Coordinates of C-alpha atoms in Angstrom, one line a residue:
X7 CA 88.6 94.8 76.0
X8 CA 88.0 98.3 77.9
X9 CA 91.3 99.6 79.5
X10 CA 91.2 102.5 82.2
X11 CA 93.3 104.8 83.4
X12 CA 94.6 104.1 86.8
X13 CA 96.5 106.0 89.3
X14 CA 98.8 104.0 91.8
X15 CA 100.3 105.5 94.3
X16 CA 102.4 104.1 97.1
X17 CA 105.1 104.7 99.6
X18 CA 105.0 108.9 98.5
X19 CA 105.1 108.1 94.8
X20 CA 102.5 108.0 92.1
X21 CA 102.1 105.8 88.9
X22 CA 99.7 106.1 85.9
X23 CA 98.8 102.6 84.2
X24 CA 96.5 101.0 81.9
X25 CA 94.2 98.5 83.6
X26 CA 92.0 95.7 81.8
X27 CA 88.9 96.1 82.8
X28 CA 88.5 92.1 82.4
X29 CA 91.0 91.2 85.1
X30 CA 91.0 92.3 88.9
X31 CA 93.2 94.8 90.5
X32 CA 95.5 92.6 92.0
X33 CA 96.4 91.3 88.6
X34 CA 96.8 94.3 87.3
X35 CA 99.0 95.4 89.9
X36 CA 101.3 92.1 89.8
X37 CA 101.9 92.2 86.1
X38 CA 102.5 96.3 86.8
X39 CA 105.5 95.1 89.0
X40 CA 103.9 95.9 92.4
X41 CA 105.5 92.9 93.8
X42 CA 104.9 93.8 97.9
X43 CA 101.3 93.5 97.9
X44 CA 100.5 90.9 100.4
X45 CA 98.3 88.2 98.6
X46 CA 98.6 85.0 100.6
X47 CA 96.1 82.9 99.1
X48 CA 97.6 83.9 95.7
X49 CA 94.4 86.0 94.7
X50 CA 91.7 83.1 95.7
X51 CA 89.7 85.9 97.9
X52 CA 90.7 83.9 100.9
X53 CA 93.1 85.4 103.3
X54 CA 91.3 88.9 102.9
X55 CA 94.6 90.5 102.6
X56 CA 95.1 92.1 99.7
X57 CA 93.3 95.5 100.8
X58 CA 93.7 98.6 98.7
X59 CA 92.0 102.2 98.9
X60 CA 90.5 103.0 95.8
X61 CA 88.2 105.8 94.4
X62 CA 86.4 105.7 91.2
X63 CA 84.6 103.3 89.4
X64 CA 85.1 99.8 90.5
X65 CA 83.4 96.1 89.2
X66 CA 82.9 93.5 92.2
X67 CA 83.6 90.1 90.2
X68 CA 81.5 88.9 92.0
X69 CA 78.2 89.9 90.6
X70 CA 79.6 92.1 88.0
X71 CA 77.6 95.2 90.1
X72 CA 79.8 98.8 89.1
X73 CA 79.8 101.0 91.8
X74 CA 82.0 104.6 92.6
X75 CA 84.3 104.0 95.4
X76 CA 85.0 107.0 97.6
X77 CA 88.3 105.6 99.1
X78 CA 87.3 102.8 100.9
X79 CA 89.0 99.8 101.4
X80 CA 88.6 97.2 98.7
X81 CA 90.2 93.5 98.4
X82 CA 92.2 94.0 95.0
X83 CA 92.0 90.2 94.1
X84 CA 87.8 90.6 94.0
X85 CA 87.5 93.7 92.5
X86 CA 88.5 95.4 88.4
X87 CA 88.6 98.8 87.1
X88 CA 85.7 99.9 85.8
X89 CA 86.6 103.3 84.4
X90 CA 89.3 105.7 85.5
X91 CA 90.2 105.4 88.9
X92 CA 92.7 106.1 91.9
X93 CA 94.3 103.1 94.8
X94 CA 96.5 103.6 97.0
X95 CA 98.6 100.3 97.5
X96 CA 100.2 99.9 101.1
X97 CA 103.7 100.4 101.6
X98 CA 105.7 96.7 102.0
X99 CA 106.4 96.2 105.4
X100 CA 110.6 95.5 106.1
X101 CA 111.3 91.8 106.6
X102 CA 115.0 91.0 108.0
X103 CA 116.4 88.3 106.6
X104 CA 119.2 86.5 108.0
X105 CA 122.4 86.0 105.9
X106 CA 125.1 86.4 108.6
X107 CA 125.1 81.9 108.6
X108 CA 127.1 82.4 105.1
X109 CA 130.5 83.2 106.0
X110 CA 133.8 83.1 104.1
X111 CA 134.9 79.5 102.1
X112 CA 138.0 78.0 101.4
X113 CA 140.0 79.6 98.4
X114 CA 138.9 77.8 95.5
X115 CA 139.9 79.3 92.2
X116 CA 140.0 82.3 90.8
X117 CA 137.3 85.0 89.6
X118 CA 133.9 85.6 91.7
X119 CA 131.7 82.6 92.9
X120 CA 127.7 82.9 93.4
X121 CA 125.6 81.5 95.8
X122 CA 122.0 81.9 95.8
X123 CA 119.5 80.6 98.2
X124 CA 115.4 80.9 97.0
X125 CA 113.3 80.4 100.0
X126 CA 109.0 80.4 99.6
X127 CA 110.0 84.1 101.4
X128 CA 113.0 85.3 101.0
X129 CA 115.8 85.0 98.7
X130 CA 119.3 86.0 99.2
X131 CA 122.6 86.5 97.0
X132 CA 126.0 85.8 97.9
X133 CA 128.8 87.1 96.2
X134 CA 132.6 85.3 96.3
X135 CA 136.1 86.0 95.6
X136 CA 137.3 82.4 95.4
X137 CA 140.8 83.1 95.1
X138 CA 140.7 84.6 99.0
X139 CA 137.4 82.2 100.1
X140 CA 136.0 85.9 101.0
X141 CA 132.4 87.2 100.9
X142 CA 132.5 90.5 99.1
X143 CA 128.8 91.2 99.3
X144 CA 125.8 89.9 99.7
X145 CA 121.5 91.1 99.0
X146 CA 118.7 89.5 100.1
X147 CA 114.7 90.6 99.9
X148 CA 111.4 89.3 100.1
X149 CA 111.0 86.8 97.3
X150 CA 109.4 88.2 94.5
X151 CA 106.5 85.7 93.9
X152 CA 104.9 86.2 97.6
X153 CA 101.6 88.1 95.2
X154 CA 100.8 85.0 93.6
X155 CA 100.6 83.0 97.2
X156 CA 102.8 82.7 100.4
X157 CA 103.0 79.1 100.4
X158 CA 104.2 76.6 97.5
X159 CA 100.9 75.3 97.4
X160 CA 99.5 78.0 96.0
X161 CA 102.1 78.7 94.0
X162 CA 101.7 75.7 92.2
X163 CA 98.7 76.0 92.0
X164 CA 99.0 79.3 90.3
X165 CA 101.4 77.7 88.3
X166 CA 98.5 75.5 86.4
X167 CA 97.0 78.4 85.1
X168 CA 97.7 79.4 81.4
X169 CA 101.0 81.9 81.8
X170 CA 101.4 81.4 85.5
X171 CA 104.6 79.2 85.5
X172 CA 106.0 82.4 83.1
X173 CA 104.9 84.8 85.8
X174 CA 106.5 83.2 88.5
X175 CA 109.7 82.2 86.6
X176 CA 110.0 85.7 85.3
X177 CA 109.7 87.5 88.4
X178 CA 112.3 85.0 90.4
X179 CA 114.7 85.2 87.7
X180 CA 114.3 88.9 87.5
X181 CA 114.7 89.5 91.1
X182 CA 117.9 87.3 91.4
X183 CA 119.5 88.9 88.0
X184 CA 119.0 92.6 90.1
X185 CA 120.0 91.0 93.1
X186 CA 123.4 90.0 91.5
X187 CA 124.1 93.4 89.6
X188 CA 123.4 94.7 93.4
X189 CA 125.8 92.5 94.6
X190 CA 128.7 93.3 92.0
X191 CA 128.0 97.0 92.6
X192 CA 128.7 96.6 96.1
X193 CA 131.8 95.0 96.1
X194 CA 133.2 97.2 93.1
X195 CA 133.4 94.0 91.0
X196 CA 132.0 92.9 87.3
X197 CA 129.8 89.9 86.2
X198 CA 132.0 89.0 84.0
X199 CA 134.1 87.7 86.6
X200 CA 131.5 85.2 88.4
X201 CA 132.7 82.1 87.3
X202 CA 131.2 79.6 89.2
X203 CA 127.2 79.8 90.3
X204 CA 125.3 77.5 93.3
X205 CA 121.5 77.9 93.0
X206 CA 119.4 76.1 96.0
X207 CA 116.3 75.7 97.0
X208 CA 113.3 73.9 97.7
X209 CA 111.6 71.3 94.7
X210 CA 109.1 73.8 94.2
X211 CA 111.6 76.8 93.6
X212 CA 113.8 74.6 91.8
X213 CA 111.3 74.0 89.3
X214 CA 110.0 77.4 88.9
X215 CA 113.1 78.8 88.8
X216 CA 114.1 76.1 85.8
X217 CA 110.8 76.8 84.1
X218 CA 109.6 73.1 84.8
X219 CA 105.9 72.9 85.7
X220 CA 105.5 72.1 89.7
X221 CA 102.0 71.1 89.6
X222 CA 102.7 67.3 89.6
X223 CA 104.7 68.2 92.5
X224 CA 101.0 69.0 94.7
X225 CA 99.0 65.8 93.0
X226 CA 99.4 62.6 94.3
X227 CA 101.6 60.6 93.2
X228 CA 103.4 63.6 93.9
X229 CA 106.0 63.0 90.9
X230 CA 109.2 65.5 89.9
X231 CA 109.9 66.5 86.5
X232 CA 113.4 66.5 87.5
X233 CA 116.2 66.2 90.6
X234 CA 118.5 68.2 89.1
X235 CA 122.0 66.3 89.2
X236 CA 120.5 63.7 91.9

């Protein structure tokens, strides 16, 4: 297995990473942490989205042909490293999510209450102080999974390959354990204090986020692996 060295850069910054030379770009990138490239077809060479600049040497997958690249623009899902090379990944574009729905609660307790909403593109963290009903903070992003597909489809479908239910579990939980050290951070609190947690979402998040397989979800008869409480 050949691995090259690879320059990233991004947004003003620069990263130097191993690459397998086995696996394409986009790959790479995701399992590197680049989690804003834009890959709506989940890396199927579909939407034609998932454009980088690179120089170097490059593999099409295609054909296998290994060609120098002199910073043109390549689709990172159909393309691998094929010996030391440079990209230049695109700078995530700012989505606004709306949180300003979630407003304060009845008093309900004592300690912090969580509420966490994962949507196929955004997710967002609320933070409580149940004994005033009061929402201390709150973070929300662009959910971390968009590189393996925009849609649950092909996130189930990504989801049936060997590791891909990991992938997509990791980076959700990840993204939500960040998003709630944000939160406490914000509001001067501790997690030790969150005492009560709300987690919703779609079936398909559900499962991911529980680390059940989806993919019966997207075949007919179209079957759950659980309804979690229902």
């Amino acid at each position: 297995m050949a691995e090259y060295t690879v320059t990233v850069r991004q947004g003003g910054k620069s990263f130097t990473l191993r690459f397998d030379g086995e696996r394409s770009l986009l790959d790479c990138l995701r399992d590197a942490g680049f989690t804003g490239i834009h890959a709506p077809c989940g890396g199927q060479g579909t939407c034609r989205q998932c454009t980088v600049s690179a120089t170097g040497a490059l593999r099409r997958i295609a054909d296998g042909e290994i060609f120098s690249a002199r910073g043109e623009e390549v689709l990172a899902c159909r393309h691998a490293a094929a010996g030391d090379c440079e990209i230049a990944v695109p700078e995530s574009k700012k989505m606004s999510v709306v949180t300003s729905g979630a407003g304060d609660i009845d008093p309900c307790g004592e300690g912090l209450g969580l509420a966490v909403d994962i949507g196929t593109t955004t997710v967002a963290v609320y933070l409580y102080d149940l004994a005033e009903g009061r929402r201390v903070a709150v973070v929300s992003d662009r959910n971390a999974q968009r590189p393996y597909g925009a849609d649950v489809i092909s996130r189930i479908q990504f989801c049936a390959e060997p590791g891909g239910l990991d992938k997509l579990g990791s980076a959700i939980r990840c993204q939500i354990s960040k998003a709630i050290d944000a939160c406490c951070k914000k509001a001067g609190r501790s997690r030790s204090e969150i005492v009560y947690v709300s987690i919703a979402g779609n079936t398909v998040m559900e499962h991911i986020f529980d680390l059940l397989s989806p993919v019966s979800i997207g075949v007919a008869p179209f079957k759950t692996l659980s309804l979690f409480g229902d």
